[in-house]
Each structure stands twice: as C-alpha cells, then as structure tokens.
Amino acid sequence: MKKSLCPVCDVEVTLENNTEESEIISCPECKTRLVVTSLKMKSAILEEAPKIEEDWGE
Amino acid sequence: MVTIGLLHTTIRGDEKLILEAAKKRNVKVKLIDVREEIFNPKNYKIDFDLALERCVSTVKGMQATRFFESLNVPVINSSAVAAICEDKFITSLILQKAKVSTPEFALVFNTKQALKAVEQMGGFPIVIKPPLGSWGRLLAKVNDIDALEAILEHKDVLGSPWQKAYYLQKYVKKPGRDIRAFVIDGKTICAIYRHSPHWITNTARGGIASNFPVTNELSKLAKKASDAVGGGILSLDIFETDHGLEINEINHTTEFKNSERPTGVSISGTIIDYCIGKVKKL
C-alpha cells in the first residue's frame, strides 16, 4: 500500500494498490478532492484536484 | 493481444472500471494523459491498436482525437460523433433532420431574437443552456421576460463567447425523473431513471439512479438517434412526454460508474468488448 499526505489537512492517505497517476481520490479526513500526480514504489504525491473548467463533462 | 490507448485527463471511477474490465479480458491498456503529450505527427510513435477517448475536458479530448485520426488510428468515439454530441445545437439539428423526437429548440445571439424565439416556441417557461457544457452547469429555467432579460444580460457581460450563443429549449415538464440510456453501436445495453425533485436531474447534481427496464420504444428511438449522430459509445438523455419519449441530449464520453449497480450491466465490459470488436475488424 502506498502512502502519502493530504496537501490540505496533512493527514496520512493510504492508496489502493491499483491507483493510477492522474486518478482523482478524496481525502478520508477533510474530503478534499485530490489528484495523484506521481506514483513511486511506496509513496505518492497528492495535490488538490484542479477546479472544474467550462469544457468539463461528458 | 489487443492494446487500447486510453486517452484521458483526470482518471475518474469510470476509467477505473474500464481498466478493470480490460484486465479481465486480457486487453492491454496504455494510459495516455493527453495533458502531458506532444502531439507532433512527425515524432509520435503509435504502439496501440485503437484509441478510446475518455477525457473530462471536451477541448483536449477533441484535439487528441483529431490528432490520432490524422495518423490513421481509429478513435472511439470519432471526432465526427464528438463534434455533434459536444454541441447541443448541432445535436438538436441532426436529430431534427433525422426525424428523431426531440424538444423544440432555437439558437439566437441577442435578447430581441430570444424573445421572438420564445414566442415561436409557445411562451414561457423555457430552458437556456450553453451550447457547450455538461453536468447541468449554467442551465436556467426561465419563467418570464424579466428573468430572460436578466440572464442574457449577465451572459453578455460576464460570459465567454460560447455563453453568448443562446441555446433555447422548450421546457418539458418531467415526472420527477428522466431516462438515461446507454447505447453502444446502436444497441441500448441498459438504462436508468434519474430521479430528482429538482428540474435538473443530472446525477452530477444529485439525481438518484435506478434501473429502467429497456422497452421497445426506447430501443427504437435510441437506435435512430445513435445512427443520426454516427454511432459509437453514447448515452442518451431522454424525456418522457405526453406524446412519447424525446431525446434531450447525447453524451459522447459518458459517465456510467453509478449506473452499473442499479442496472446490473457491466457497461465498462461492453465498452471494452466493443473496442475489441472494432480492432478485430481492422
């Protein structure tokens, strides 16, 4: 299991084994939408997910 | 072994389901974050059979699609299908031309013409939508002239050029729900009701999904609509009216993660099966 810190509330976030780069997840503590920007063997870098833009959708 | 290039921006639950379905079918998926690519045709190396466009950004998805098509890589959905479905006005025009039942609509560029268009459509209430947009964003149900003038003035002053093309649609009174049908290659594989006490029923806006058993009427209408826009992997938003079902909008990069459970249908699996079939026909 890879671990990282929420960039908003600093709580430890555990990522599922099948997590992908660019995946959107929620912080279990503060519920902020986060994006996985980098994945390494045992760690990952999380950033706040980008805000919704005008052309986003289905 | 079939390899699919999955064109993406952020990866949502929907893309995760597609990855799982591909793994189960022994299909290799190459994740391509289009935001990180250099789309230079002179240097680009293709190492997949087919591209599946799943970008949350319509602009990025369309540009990536056109790039790969230019290199003779088949993309699902094609740029031709996406160009129709991404624009509500074009979708409505195509449906109208193909005689697919759809609510009355008009596009205007100023308030004076908007008032005339509302009259032509039988008066208020009407719905204003940006021609390009999704998830129920910036939709307005307009009940009278005062509100119409205020909304259009705000769009004129604050909006991007796309907000200044006013797509007007006759308001359809819904029974607290609408229908979303998932249609692949013209076949309706499943459908859901989207329940909401609000007139906007998008699940992105809190609408609740439940199974809608597919009927003959729905299948026939969906096939006709799918054929009109060019087929592929689509979801259709459908209104129930006194005179039958009407197609409201068509989505070409459909979100489905909340619909597999209520319908019991593996939409992600059907998407991958469709891609495999396409590759085998190459």
PDB file of C-alpha atoms in Angstrom, chain B residues 35-165:
ATOM      1  CA  ARG B  35      -2.139  16.884 -20.997  1.00  0.00           C
ATOM      2  CA  GLU B  36       1.389  15.509 -20.971  1.00  0.00           C
ATOM      3  CA  GLU B  37       1.665  14.571 -24.661  1.00  0.00           C
ATOM      4  CA  ILE B  38       3.404  16.366 -27.519  1.00  0.00           C
ATOM      5  CA  PHE B  39       1.106  15.951 -30.470  1.00  0.00           C
ATOM      6  CA  ASN B  40       3.704  16.355 -33.183  1.00  0.00           C
ATOM      7  CA  PRO B  41       2.857  13.985 -36.046  1.00  0.00           C
ATOM      8  CA  LYS B  42       6.487  13.845 -37.212  1.00  0.00           C
ATOM      9  CA  ASN B  43       7.734  12.291 -33.985  1.00  0.00           C
ATOM     10  CA  TYR B  44       4.805  10.440 -32.491  1.00  0.00           C
ATOM     11  CA  LYS B  45       5.148   6.677 -32.166  1.00  0.00           C
ATOM     12  CA  ILE B  46       1.918   4.660 -32.134  1.00  0.00           C
ATOM     13  CA  ASP B  47       2.033   1.459 -30.094  1.00  0.00           C
ATOM     14  CA  PHE B  48      -1.641   0.649 -29.687  1.00  0.00           C
ATOM     15  CA  ASP B  49      -4.408  -0.606 -31.971  1.00  0.00           C
ATOM     16  CA  LEU B  50      -7.201   1.775 -31.170  1.00  0.00           C
ATOM     17  CA  ALA B  51      -7.761   4.848 -29.002  1.00  0.00           C
ATOM     18  CA  LEU B  52     -10.632   5.200 -26.547  1.00  0.00           C
ATOM     19  CA  GLU B  53     -11.254   8.873 -25.807  1.00  0.00           C
ATOM     20  CA  ARG B  54     -12.208   9.419 -22.143  1.00  0.00           C
ATOM     21  CA  CYS B  55     -11.028  12.983 -21.439  1.00  0.00           C
ATOM     22  CA  VAL B  56     -13.091  15.004 -18.993  1.00  0.00           C
ATOM     23  CA  SER B  57     -12.066  18.088 -20.972  1.00  0.00           C
ATOM     24  CA  THR B  58     -14.036  18.307 -24.199  1.00  0.00           C
ATOM     25  CA  VAL B  59     -11.455  20.529 -25.913  1.00  0.00           C
ATOM     26  CA  LYS B  60      -8.484  18.319 -25.038  1.00  0.00           C
ATOM     27  CA  GLY B  61     -10.414  15.180 -25.956  1.00  0.00           C
ATOM     28  CA  MET B  62     -11.377  16.564 -29.335  1.00  0.00           C
ATOM     29  CA  GLN B  63      -7.868  17.763 -30.212  1.00  0.00           C
ATOM     30  CA  ALA B  64      -6.356  14.420 -29.195  1.00  0.00           C
ATOM     31  CA  THR B  65      -8.988  12.558 -31.224  1.00  0.00           C
ATOM     32  CA  ARG B  66      -8.257  14.614 -34.326  1.00  0.00           C
ATOM     33  CA  PHE B  67      -4.527  14.085 -33.882  1.00  0.00           C
ATOM     34  CA  PHE B  68      -4.777  10.293 -33.728  1.00  0.00           C
ATOM     35  CA  GLU B  69      -7.296  10.147 -36.559  1.00  0.00           C
ATOM     36  CA  SER B  70      -4.824  12.101 -38.690  1.00  0.00           C
ATOM     37  CA  LEU B  71      -2.332   9.264 -38.055  1.00  0.00           C
ATOM     38  CA  ASN B  72      -4.963   6.718 -39.155  1.00  0.00           C
ATOM     39  CA  VAL B  73      -5.564   5.430 -35.626  1.00  0.00           C
ATOM     40  CA  PRO B  74      -9.235   4.611 -35.098  1.00  0.00           C
ATOM     41  CA  VAL B  75     -10.649   6.569 -32.158  1.00  0.00           C
ATOM     42  CA  ILE B  76     -13.814   5.796 -30.236  1.00  0.00           C
ATOM     43  CA  ASN B  77     -15.775   7.992 -30.383  1.00  0.00           C
ATOM     44  CA  SER B  78     -14.730   9.549 -33.673  1.00  0.00           C
ATOM     45  CA  SER B  79     -14.238  13.300 -33.981  1.00  0.00           C
ATOM     46  CA  ALA B  80     -17.302  13.393 -36.240  1.00  0.00           C
ATOM     47  CA  VAL B  81     -19.504  11.913 -33.489  1.00  0.00           C
ATOM     48  CA  ALA B  82     -17.904  14.105 -30.814  1.00  0.00           C
ATOM     49  CA  ALA B  83     -18.375  17.270 -32.875  1.00  0.00           C
ATOM     50  CA  ILE B  84     -22.109  16.604 -32.999  1.00  0.00           C
ATOM     51  CA  CYS B  85     -22.583  15.483 -29.414  1.00  0.00           C
ATOM     52  CA  GLU B  86     -20.454  18.152 -27.733  1.00  0.00           C
ATOM     53  CA  ASP B  87     -22.671  20.904 -29.103  1.00  0.00           C
ATOM     54  CA  LYS B  88     -26.335  20.883 -28.061  1.00  0.00           C
ATOM     55  CA  PHE B  89     -27.387  22.996 -31.023  1.00  0.00           C
ATOM     56  CA  ILE B  90     -25.708  20.696 -33.563  1.00  0.00           C
ATOM     57  CA  THR B  91     -27.145  17.633 -31.778  1.00  0.00           C
ATOM     58  CA  SER B  92     -30.639  19.111 -31.975  1.00  0.00           C
ATOM     59  CA  LEU B  93     -30.224  19.995 -35.655  1.00  0.00           C
ATOM     60  CA  ILE B  94     -29.049  16.474 -36.505  1.00  0.00           C
ATOM     61  CA  LEU B  95     -31.867  14.847 -34.519  1.00  0.00           C
ATOM     62  CA  GLN B  96     -34.433  17.141 -36.135  1.00  0.00           C
ATOM     63  CA  LYS B  97     -33.094  16.348 -39.612  1.00  0.00           C
ATOM     64  CA  ALA B  98     -33.225  12.597 -38.872  1.00  0.00           C
ATOM     65  CA  LYS B  99     -36.817  12.999 -37.591  1.00  0.00           C
ATOM     66  CA  VAL B 100     -35.858  11.842 -34.073  1.00  0.00           C
ATOM     67  CA  SER B 101     -38.300  13.124 -31.474  1.00  0.00           C
ATOM     68  CA  THR B 102     -36.631  15.971 -29.526  1.00  0.00           C
ATOM     69  CA  PRO B 103     -37.875  19.078 -27.699  1.00  0.00           C
ATOM     70  CA  GLU B 104     -38.390  22.253 -29.753  1.00  0.00           C
ATOM     71  CA  PHE B 105     -35.309  24.489 -29.744  1.00  0.00           C
ATOM     72  CA  ALA B 106     -33.737  27.603 -31.237  1.00  0.00           C
ATOM     73  CA  LEU B 107     -30.386  29.373 -31.165  1.00  0.00           C
ATOM     74  CA  VAL B 108     -30.133  33.163 -31.076  1.00  0.00           C
ATOM     75  CA  PHE B 109     -27.449  35.747 -30.390  1.00  0.00           C
ATOM     76  CA  ASN B 110     -29.402  38.623 -28.839  1.00  0.00           C
ATOM     77  CA  THR B 111     -32.229  39.339 -26.424  1.00  0.00           C
ATOM     78  CA  LYS B 112     -34.644  40.676 -29.047  1.00  0.00           C
ATOM     79  CA  GLN B 113     -34.409  37.468 -31.063  1.00  0.00           C
ATOM     80  CA  ALA B 114     -34.595  35.395 -27.873  1.00  0.00           C
ATOM     81  CA  LEU B 115     -37.967  36.950 -27.060  1.00  0.00           C
ATOM     82  CA  LYS B 116     -39.244  36.188 -30.559  1.00  0.00           C
ATOM     83  CA  ALA B 117     -37.928  32.614 -30.319  1.00  0.00           C
ATOM     84  CA  VAL B 118     -39.721  32.100 -27.001  1.00  0.00           C
ATOM     85  CA  GLU B 119     -42.959  33.273 -28.647  1.00  0.00           C
ATOM     86  CA  GLN B 120     -42.403  30.841 -31.519  1.00  0.00           C
ATOM     87  CA  MET B 121     -41.971  28.015 -29.003  1.00  0.00           C
ATOM     88  CA  GLY B 122     -45.273  28.794 -27.287  1.00  0.00           C
ATOM     89  CA  GLY B 123     -44.063  31.078 -24.496  1.00  0.00           C
ATOM     90  CA  PHE B 124     -42.516  30.574 -21.078  1.00  0.00           C
ATOM     91  CA  PRO B 125     -41.152  28.605 -19.312  1.00  0.00           C
ATOM     92  CA  ILE B 126     -38.138  27.798 -21.444  1.00  0.00           C
ATOM     93  CA  VAL B 127     -34.679  26.475 -20.678  1.00  0.00           C
ATOM     94  CA  ILE B 128     -31.459  28.276 -21.629  1.00  0.00           C
ATOM     95  CA  LYS B 129     -28.296  26.224 -21.986  1.00  0.00           C
ATOM     96  CA  PRO B 130     -24.784  26.995 -23.141  1.00  0.00           C
ATOM     97  CA  PRO B 131     -24.367  25.067 -26.426  1.00  0.00           C
ATOM     98  CA  LEU B 132     -21.185  23.545 -24.993  1.00  0.00           C
ATOM     99  CA  GLY B 133     -21.367  22.370 -21.412  1.00  0.00           C
ATOM    100  CA  SER B 134     -22.174  19.456 -19.184  1.00  0.00           C
ATOM    101  CA  TRP B 135     -23.194  18.229 -15.742  1.00  0.00           C
ATOM    102  CA  GLY B 136     -26.149  20.599 -15.709  1.00  0.00           C
ATOM    103  CA  ARG B 137     -23.906  23.624 -15.353  1.00  0.00           C
ATOM    104  CA  LEU B 138     -25.277  27.080 -16.196  1.00  0.00           C
ATOM    105  CA  LEU B 139     -28.698  25.792 -17.172  1.00  0.00           C
ATOM    106  CA  ALA B 140     -31.549  28.178 -16.435  1.00  0.00           C
ATOM    107  CA  LYS B 141     -35.269  27.531 -16.398  1.00  0.00           C
ATOM    108  CA  VAL B 142     -36.738  30.890 -17.351  1.00  0.00           C
ATOM    109  CA  ASN B 143     -40.319  31.618 -16.357  1.00  0.00           C
ATOM    110  CA  ASP B 144     -40.830  35.190 -17.633  1.00  0.00           C
ATOM    111  CA  ILE B 145     -39.420  38.068 -19.689  1.00  0.00           C
ATOM    112  CA  ASP B 146     -37.805  39.800 -16.710  1.00  0.00           C
ATOM    113  CA  ALA B 147     -35.750  36.731 -15.853  1.00  0.00           C
ATOM    114  CA  LEU B 148     -34.842  36.131 -19.501  1.00  0.00           C
ATOM    115  CA  GLU B 149     -33.526  39.682 -19.926  1.00  0.00           C
ATOM    116  CA  ALA B 150     -31.530  39.491 -16.686  1.00  0.00           C
ATOM    117  CA  ILE B 151     -29.895  36.153 -17.542  1.00  0.00           C
ATOM    118  CA  LEU B 152     -28.990  37.183 -21.073  1.00  0.00           C
ATOM    119  CA  GLU B 153     -27.513  40.489 -19.859  1.00  0.00           C
ATOM    120  CA  HIS B 154     -25.355  38.604 -17.354  1.00  0.00           C
ATOM    121  CA  LYS B 155     -24.178  36.213 -20.061  1.00  0.00           C
ATOM    122  CA  ASP B 156     -23.352  39.124 -22.375  1.00  0.00           C
ATOM    123  CA  VAL B 157     -21.314  40.930 -19.753  1.00  0.00           C
ATOM    124  CA  LEU B 158     -19.696  38.018 -17.933  1.00  0.00           C
ATOM    125  CA  GLY B 159     -19.627  35.121 -20.354  1.00  0.00           C
ATOM    126  CA  SER B 160     -17.148  33.595 -22.780  1.00  0.00           C
ATOM    127  CA  PRO B 161     -18.116  33.663 -26.493  1.00  0.00           C
ATOM    128  CA  TRP B 162     -19.896  30.321 -26.094  1.00  0.00           C
ATOM    129  CA  GLN B 163     -22.107  31.804 -23.380  1.00  0.00           C
ATOM    130  CA  LYS B 164     -23.221  34.453 -25.858  1.00  0.00           C
ATOM    131  CA  ALA B 165     -24.816  31.919 -28.189  1.00  0.00           C
TER     132      ALA B 165
END
